[in-house]
Short mmCIF file of C-alpha atoms in Angstrom, two decimals:
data_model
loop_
_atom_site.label_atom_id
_atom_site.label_comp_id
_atom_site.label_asym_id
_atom_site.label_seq_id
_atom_site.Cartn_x
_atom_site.Cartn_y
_atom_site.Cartn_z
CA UNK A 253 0.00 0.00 0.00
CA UNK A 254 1.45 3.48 -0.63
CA UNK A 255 2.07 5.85 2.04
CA UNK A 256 0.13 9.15 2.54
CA UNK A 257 1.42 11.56 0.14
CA UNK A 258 3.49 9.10 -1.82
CA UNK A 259 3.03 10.91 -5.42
CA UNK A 260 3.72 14.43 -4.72
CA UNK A 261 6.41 13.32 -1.38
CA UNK A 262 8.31 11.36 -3.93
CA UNK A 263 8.08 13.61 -6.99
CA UNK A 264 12.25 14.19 -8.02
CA UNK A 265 11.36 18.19 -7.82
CA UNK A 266 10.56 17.46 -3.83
CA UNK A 267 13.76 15.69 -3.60
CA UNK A 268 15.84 17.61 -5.48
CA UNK A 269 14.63 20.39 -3.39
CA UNK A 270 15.23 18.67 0.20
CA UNK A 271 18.34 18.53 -1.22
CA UNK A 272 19.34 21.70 -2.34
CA UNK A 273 18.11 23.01 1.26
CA UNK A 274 20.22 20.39 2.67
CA UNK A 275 23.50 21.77 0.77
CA UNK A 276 21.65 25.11 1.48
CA UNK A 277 21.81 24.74 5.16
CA UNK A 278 25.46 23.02 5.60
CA UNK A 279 27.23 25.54 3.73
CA UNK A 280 24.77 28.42 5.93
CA UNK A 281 25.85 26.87 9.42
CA UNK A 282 29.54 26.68 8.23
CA UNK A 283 30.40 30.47 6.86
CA UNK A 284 28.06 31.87 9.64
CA UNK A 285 30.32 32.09 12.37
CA UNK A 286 32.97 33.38 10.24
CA UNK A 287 32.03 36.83 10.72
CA UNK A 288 30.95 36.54 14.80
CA UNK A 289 34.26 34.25 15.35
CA UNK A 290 36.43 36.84 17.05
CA UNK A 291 33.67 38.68 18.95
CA UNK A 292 32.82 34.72 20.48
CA UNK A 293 36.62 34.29 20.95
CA UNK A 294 37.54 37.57 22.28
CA UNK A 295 34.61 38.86 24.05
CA UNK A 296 32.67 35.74 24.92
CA UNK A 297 35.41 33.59 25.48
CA UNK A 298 38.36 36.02 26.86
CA UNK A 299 40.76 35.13 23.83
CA UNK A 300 44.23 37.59 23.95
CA UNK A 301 43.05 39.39 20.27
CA UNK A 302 46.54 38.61 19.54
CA UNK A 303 46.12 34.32 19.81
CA UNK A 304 42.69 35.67 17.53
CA UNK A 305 44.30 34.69 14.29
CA UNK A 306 45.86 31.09 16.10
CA UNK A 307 42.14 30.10 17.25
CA UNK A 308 40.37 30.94 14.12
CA UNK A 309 42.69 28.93 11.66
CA UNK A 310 42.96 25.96 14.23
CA UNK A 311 38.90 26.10 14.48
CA UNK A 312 38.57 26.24 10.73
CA UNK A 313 41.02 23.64 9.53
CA UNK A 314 39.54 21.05 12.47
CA UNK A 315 36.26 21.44 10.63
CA UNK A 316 37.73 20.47 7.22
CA UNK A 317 40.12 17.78 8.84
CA UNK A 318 36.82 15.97 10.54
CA UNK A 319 34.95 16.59 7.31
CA UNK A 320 37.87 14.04 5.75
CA UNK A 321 38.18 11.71 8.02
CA UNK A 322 34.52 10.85 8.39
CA UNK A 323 33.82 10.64 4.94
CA UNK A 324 34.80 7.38 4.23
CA UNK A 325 32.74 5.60 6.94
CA UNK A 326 29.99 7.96 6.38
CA UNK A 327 29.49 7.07 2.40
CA UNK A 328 29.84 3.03 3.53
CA UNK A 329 27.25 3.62 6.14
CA UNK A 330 25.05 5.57 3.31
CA UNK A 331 25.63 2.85 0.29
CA UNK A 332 24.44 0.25 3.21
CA UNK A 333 21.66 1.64 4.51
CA UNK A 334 17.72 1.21 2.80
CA UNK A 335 17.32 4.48 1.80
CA UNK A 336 18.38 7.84 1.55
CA UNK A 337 15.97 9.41 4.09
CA UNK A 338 17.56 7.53 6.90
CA UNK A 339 21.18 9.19 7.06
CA UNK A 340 19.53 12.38 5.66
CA UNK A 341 18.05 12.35 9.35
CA UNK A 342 20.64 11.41 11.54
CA UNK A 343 22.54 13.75 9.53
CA UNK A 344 20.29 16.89 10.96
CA UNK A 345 20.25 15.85 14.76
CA UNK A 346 24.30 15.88 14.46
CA UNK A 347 23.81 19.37 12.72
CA UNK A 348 21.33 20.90 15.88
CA UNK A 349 23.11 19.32 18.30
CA UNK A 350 26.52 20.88 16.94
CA UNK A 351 25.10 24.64 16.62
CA UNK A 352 23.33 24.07 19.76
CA UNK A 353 27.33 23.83 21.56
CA UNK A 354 28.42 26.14 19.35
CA UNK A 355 26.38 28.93 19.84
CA UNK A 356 26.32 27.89 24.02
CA UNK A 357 30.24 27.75 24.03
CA UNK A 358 31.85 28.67 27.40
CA UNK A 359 34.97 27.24 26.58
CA UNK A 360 37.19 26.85 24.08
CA UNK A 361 37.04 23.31 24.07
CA UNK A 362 33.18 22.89 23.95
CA UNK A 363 33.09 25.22 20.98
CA UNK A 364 36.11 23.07 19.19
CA UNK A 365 33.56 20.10 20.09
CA UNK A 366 30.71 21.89 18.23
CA UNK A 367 32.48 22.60 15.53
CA UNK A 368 33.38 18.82 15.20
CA UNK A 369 30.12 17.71 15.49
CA UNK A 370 29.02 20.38 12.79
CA UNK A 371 32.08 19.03 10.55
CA UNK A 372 30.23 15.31 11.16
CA UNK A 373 27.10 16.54 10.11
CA UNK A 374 27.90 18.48 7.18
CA UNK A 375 30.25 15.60 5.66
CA UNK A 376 27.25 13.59 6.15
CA UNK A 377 24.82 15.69 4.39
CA UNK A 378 26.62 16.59 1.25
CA UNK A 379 27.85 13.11 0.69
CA UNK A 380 24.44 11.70 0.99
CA UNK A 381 22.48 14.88 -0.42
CA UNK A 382 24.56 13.94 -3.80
CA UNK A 383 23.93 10.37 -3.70
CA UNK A 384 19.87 11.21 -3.66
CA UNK A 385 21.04 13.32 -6.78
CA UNK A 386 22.50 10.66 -8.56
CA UNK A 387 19.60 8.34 -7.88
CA UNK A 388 16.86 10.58 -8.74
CA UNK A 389 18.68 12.57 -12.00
CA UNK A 390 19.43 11.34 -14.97
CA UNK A 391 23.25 11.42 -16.37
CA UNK A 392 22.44 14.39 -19.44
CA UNK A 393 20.74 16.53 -16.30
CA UNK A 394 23.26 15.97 -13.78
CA UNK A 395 25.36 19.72 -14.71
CA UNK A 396 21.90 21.32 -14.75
CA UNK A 397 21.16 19.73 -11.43
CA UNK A 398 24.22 19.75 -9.90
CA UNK A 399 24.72 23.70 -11.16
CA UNK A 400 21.08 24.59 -9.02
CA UNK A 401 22.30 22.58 -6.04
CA UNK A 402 25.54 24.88 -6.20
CA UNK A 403 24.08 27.71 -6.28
CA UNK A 404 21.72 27.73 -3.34
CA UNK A 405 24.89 26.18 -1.33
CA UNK A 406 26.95 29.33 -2.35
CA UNK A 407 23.62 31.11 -1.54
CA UNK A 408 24.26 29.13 1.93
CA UNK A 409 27.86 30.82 1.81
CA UNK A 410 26.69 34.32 1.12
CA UNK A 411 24.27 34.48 3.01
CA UNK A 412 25.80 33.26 6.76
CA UNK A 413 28.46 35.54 7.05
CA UNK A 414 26.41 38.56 5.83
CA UNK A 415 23.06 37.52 7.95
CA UNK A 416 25.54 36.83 11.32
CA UNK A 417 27.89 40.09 10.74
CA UNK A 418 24.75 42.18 10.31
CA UNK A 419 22.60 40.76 13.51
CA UNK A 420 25.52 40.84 15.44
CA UNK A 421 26.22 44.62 14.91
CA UNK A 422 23.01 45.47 14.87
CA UNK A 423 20.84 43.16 16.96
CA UNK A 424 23.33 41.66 19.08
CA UNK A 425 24.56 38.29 19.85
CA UNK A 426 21.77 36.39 20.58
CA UNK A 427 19.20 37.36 17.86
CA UNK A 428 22.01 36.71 15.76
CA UNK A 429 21.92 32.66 16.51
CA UNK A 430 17.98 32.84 15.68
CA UNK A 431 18.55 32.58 11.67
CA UNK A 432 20.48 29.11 11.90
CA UNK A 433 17.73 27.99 13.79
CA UNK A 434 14.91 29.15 10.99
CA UNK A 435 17.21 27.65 8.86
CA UNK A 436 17.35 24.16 10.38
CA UNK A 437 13.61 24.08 10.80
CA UNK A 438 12.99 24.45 7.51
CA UNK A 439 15.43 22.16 6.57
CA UNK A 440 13.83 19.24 9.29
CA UNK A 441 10.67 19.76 7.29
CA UNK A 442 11.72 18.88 3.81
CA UNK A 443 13.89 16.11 5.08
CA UNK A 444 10.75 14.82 7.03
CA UNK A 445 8.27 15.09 4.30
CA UNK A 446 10.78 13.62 1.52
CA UNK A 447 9.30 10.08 0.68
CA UNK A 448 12.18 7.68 -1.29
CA UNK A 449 10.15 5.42 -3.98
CA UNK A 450 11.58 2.15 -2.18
CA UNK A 451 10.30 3.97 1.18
CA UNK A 452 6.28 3.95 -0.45
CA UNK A 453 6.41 1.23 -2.63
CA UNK A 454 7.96 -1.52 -0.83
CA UNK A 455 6.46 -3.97 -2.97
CA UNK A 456 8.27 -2.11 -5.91
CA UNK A 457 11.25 -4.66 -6.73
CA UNK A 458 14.48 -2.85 -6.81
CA UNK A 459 16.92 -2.61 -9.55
CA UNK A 460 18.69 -5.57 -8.93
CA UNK A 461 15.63 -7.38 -8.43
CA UNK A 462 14.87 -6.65 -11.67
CA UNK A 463 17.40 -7.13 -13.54
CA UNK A 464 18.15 -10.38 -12.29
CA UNK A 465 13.91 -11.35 -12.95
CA UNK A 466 13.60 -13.43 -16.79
CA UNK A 467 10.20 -12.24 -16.55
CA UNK A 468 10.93 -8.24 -16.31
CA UNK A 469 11.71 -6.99 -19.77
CA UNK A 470 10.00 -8.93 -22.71
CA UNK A 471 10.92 -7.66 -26.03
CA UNK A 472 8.25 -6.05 -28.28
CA UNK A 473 6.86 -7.54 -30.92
CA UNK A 474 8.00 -7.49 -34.10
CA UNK A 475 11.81 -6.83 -32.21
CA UNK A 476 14.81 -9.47 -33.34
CA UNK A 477 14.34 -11.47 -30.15
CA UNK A 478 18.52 -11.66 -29.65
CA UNK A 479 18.95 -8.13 -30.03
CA UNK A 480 20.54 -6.63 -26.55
CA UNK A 481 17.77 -3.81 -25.93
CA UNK A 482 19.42 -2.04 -23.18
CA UNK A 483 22.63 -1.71 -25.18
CA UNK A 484 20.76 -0.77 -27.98
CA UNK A 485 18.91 2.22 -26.73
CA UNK A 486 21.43 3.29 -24.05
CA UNK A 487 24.34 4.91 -25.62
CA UNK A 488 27.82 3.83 -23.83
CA UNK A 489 29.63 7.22 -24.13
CA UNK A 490 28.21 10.84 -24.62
CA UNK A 491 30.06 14.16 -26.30
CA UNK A 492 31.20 15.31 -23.23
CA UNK A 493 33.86 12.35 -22.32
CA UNK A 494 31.81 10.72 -19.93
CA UNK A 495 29.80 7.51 -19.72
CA UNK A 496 26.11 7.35 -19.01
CA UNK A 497 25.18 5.52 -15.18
CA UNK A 498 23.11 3.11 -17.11
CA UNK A 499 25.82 2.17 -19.31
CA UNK A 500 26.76 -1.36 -18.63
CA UNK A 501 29.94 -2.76 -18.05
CA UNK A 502 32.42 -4.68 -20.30
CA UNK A 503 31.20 -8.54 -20.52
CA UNK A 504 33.96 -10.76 -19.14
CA UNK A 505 34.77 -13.50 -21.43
CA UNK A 506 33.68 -16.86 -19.78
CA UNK A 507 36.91 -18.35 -20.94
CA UNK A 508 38.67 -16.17 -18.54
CA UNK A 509 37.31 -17.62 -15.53
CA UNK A 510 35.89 -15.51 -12.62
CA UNK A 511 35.91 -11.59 -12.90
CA UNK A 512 38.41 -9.87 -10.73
CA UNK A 513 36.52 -6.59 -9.78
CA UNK A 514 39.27 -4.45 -7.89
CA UNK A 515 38.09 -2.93 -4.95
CA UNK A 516 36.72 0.49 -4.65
CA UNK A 517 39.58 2.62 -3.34
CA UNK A 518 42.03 0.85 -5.65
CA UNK A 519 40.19 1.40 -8.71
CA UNK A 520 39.81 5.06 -7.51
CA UNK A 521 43.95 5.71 -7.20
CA UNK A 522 44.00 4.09 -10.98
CA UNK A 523 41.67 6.22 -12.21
CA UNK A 524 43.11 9.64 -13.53
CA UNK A 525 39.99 11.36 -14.16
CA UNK A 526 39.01 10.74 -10.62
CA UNK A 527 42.30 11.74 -8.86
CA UNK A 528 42.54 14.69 -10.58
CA UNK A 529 39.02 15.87 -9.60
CA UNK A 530 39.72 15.17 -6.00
CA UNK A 531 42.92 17.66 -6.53
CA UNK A 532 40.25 20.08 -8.10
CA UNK A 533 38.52 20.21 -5.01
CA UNK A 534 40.86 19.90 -2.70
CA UNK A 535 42.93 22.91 -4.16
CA UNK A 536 39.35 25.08 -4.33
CA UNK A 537 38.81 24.35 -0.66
CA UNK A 538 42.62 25.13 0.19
CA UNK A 539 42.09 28.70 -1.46
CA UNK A 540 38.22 29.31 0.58
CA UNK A 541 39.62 27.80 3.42
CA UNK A 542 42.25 30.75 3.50
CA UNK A 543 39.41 33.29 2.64
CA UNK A 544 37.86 32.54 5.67
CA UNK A 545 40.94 32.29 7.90
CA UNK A 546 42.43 35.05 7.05
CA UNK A 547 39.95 37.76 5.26
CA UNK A 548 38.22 38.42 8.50
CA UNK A 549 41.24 39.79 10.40
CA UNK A 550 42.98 41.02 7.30
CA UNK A 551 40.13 43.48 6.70
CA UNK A 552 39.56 44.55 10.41
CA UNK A 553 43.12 45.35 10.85
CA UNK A 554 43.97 46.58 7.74
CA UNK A 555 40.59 48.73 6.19
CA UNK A 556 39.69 48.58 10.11
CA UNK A 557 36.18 47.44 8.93
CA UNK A 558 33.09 45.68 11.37
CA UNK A 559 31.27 42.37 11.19
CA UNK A 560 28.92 43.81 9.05
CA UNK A 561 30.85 45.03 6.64
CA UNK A 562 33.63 41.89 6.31
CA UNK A 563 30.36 40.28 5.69
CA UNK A 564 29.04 42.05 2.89
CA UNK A 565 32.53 41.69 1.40
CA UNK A 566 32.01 37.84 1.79
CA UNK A 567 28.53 38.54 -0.28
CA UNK A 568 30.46 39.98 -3.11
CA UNK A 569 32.99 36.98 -3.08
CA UNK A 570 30.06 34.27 -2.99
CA UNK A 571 27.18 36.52 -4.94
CA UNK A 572 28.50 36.05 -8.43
CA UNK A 573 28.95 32.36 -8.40
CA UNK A 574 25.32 32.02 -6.80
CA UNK A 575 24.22 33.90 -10.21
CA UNK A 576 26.31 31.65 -12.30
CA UNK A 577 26.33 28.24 -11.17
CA UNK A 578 23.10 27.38 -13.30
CA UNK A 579 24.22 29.05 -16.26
CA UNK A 580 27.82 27.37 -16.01
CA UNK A 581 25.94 23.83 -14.92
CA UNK A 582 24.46 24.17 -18.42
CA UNK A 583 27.19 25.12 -20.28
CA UNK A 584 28.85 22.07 -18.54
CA UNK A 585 26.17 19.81 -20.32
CA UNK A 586 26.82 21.15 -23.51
CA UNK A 587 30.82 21.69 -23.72
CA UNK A 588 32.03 19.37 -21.26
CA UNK A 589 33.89 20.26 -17.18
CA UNK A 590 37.16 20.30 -18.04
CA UNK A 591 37.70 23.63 -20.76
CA UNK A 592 35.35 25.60 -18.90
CA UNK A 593 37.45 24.35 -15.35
CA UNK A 594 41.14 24.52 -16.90
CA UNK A 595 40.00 28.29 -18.10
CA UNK A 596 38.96 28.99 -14.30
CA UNK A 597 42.36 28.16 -13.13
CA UNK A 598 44.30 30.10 -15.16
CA UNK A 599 42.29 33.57 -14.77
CA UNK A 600 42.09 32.61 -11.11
CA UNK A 601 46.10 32.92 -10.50
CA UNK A 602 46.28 36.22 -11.47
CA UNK A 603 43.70 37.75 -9.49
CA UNK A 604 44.77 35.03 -6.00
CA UNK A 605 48.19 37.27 -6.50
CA UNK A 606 46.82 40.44 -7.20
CA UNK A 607 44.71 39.91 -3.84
CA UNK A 608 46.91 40.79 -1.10
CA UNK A 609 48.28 44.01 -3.01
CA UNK A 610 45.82 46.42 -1.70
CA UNK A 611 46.51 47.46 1.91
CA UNK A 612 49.85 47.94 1.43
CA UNK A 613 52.63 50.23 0.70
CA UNK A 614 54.49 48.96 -2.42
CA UNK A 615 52.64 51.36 -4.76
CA UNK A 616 50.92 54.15 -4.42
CA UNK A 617 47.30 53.11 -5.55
CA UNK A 618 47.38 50.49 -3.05
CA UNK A 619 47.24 51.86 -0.21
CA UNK A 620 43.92 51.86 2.10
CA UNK A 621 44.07 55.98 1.68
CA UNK A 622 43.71 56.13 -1.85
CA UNK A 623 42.31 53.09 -4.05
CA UNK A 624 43.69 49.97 -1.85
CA UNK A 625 40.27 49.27 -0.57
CA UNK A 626 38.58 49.47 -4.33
CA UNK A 627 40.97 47.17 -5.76
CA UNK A 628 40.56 44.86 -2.92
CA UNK A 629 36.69 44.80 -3.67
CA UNK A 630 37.24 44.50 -7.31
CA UNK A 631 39.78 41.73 -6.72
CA UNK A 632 37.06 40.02 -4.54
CA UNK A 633 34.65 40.11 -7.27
CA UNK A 634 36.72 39.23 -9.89
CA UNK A 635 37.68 35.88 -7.95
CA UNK A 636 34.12 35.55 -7.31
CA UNK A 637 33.43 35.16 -10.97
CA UNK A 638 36.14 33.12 -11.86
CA UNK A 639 35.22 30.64 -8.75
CA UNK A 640 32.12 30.00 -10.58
CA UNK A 641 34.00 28.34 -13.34
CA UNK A 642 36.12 26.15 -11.38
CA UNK A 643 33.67 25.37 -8.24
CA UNK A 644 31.73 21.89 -9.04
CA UNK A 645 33.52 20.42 -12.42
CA UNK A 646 35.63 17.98 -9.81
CA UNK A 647 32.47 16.90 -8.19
CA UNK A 648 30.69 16.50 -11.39
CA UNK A 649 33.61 14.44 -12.61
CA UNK A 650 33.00 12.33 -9.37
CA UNK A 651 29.47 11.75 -9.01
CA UNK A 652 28.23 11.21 -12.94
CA UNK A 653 27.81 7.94 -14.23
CA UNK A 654 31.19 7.86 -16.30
CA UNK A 655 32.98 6.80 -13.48
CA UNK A 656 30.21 3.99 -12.06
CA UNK A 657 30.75 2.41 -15.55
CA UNK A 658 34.37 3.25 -16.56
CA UNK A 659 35.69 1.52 -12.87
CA UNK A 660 32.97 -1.12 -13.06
CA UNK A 661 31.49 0.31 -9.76
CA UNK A 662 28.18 -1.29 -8.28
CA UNK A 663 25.13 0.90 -7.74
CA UNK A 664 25.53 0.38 -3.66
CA UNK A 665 28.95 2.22 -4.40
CA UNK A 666 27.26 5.84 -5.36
CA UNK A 667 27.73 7.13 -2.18
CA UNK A 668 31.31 6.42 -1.77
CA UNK A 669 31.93 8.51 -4.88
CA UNK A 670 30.78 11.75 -3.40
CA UNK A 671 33.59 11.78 -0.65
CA UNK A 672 35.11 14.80 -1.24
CA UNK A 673 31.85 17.78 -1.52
CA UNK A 674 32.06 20.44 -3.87
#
């Protein structure tokens, strides 16, 4: 019998939506203290301004280090589970229960101890928000998908720091914490009404099931009855370079005995296409890591600017790729990730170098009495621009179906290819 709701609960607009919030929410909760972070750490907390800078990286690069440990036993756990909806859960009472010690902090340790718990959560969320993707999207609409999906989780990034720099200066402290908890509301109810197919049909046989039923597929008539229909109609490559996730996999000659599937992490370190969009990532969050370590202080000290402005500064680094995303997620689809990617890199230099000139006293036009705090905007929203191009093409490299068929992967392996989040 199908549950209440089941149509419209497990429509793939609902879920892509839950998800999107999810992604949404994470990336909200994680740039929202970035702003706040010395007033907690100074005022709050009694931090020596000078150990400011210490505190703030340390606090920062713990998040990203428990975000990469967990990741592995958190995509096994997701692959092994029933459904989606399950971890997507669990995933949400780590994220309340984090902010809830985060925002409470009376210590330095119980706010390090939030900010694991937050790291937990968030690793959890993005690695199973784009394993729902890949099992409710098909391959050609995974850039469109995965380009809306970025968007609202740079929307997540613009929006924290601005929404906690402005309530603090404003409002205070505590009014500040009240828009991460709208924000997790809304997310609980999404994830709550989301409705998997296998969770309101169980009597719906899953794809294994079927596959390995004679009775499941019977050709039509007037059809060559030897004729291979899925490899007929499902193509085994596409323009862009990668393979569809229906493709199927090479047939093993019987002659060769028993197929010798590597396992999962070793066919990942073979695989160049998937190693080097791991380095993708990991070099994009090495550069936004820095942003947020350092931008903060740099601009206080420097421009001597206040929470709210640092985080309207943040708005015009995230704003542009927010307005982007969808229209590079599409441009993905129809010229392939790595042109559009390999362009963002080498604009991006440039501009990375060109950064940390204003505010100083090498030339004349950079110094924060005549144009250093223009070019340090401009800068900002040039390398906002550029991010767009470069943010997302080593996740989409990981999570379409290329790789499932390419390294012979098994659909109870999706999870485990979304590791590393964009």
């Amino acid at each position: 019998m199908d549950a209440w709701g089941y149509r419209w609960r497990s429509a793939k607009p609902l879920i892509i939506t839950t998800v999107t919030i999810a992604l949404f929410a994470e990336a909200f909760l994680y740039s929202f203290i970035i702003p706040i972070l010395s007033y907690m750490l100074e005022v709050r907390l009694n931090i020596d301004p000078s150990e400011t800078q210490w505190y703030t990286t340390a606090l920062l690069t713990l998040h990203g280090l428990v975000a990469l440990v967990v990741a592995p036993p958190i995509a096994h756990f997701t692959d092994k589970t029933p459904n989606r909806k399950t971890p997507f859960l669990i995933s949400l009472a780590a994220s309340l229960v984090g902010t809830y010690l985060v925002a409470l902090s009376s210590s330095v340790w119980v706010l390090y101890l939030g900010r694991v718990v937050q790291g937990v959560a968030g690793s959890a969320s993005w690695i199973v928000g784009y394993a729902t993707l890949a099992d409710n999207v098909r391959q050609e609409d995974m850039g469109k998908a995965m380009g809306v999906t970025t968007a609202f989780s740079l929307l997540g990034l613009v929006a924290g720091p601005t929404i906690s720099g402005t309530l603090l200066q404003l409002l205070g402290y505590w009014t500040a914490w009240t828009a991460p908890l709208a924000v997790l509301v809304l997310n609980f109810i999404f994830r709550l009404v989301m409705l998997e197919r296998r969770d309101g049909l169980s009597h719906v046989p899953g794809p294994r099931a079927v596959a390995s039923s004679p009775s499941t597929v019977s050709p039509r008539v007037g059809e060559p009855q030897g004729q291979d229909e899925v490899s007929a109609l499902l193509p085994s490559s596409s323009s862009h370079g990668y393979l569809s996730f229906n493709a199927e996999p090479p047939k093993a000659d019987p002659s060769d005995g028993p197929e010798q599937r590597p396992g999962f992490y070793a066919a990942m370190l073979r695989e160049p296409r998937i190693l080097t969009g791991a380095a993708n990532i990991l070099l994009l969050y090495i550069i936004t890591a820095g942003f947020s370590t350092t931008l903060p202080l740099h601009m206080r000290r420097i421009f001597h600017w206040e929470s709210m402005t640092v985080g309207l500064i943040f708005l015009g680094l995230q704003l542009p790729q927010v307005i982007l995303s969808p229209l590079v997620g599409f441009l993905r689809d129809r010229l392939g990730y790595r042109y559009l990617t390999t362009v963002g890199w080498i604009i991006l230099a440039p501009l990375l170098c060109l950064l940390g000139v204003p505010g100083s006293t090498t030339f004349s036009w950079s110094r924060p009495e005549t144009h250093g705090k223009a070019t340090f905007v401009t800068c900002i929203a040039g390398i906002g621009v550029i991010l767009s191009l470069v943010r997302g093409g080593g996740a989409l490299q990981m999570t379409v179906g290329s790789q499932l068929s390419r390294l012979n992967l098994q659909p109870d392996e999706v999870a485990s290819t979304t590791l590393i989040h964009p």
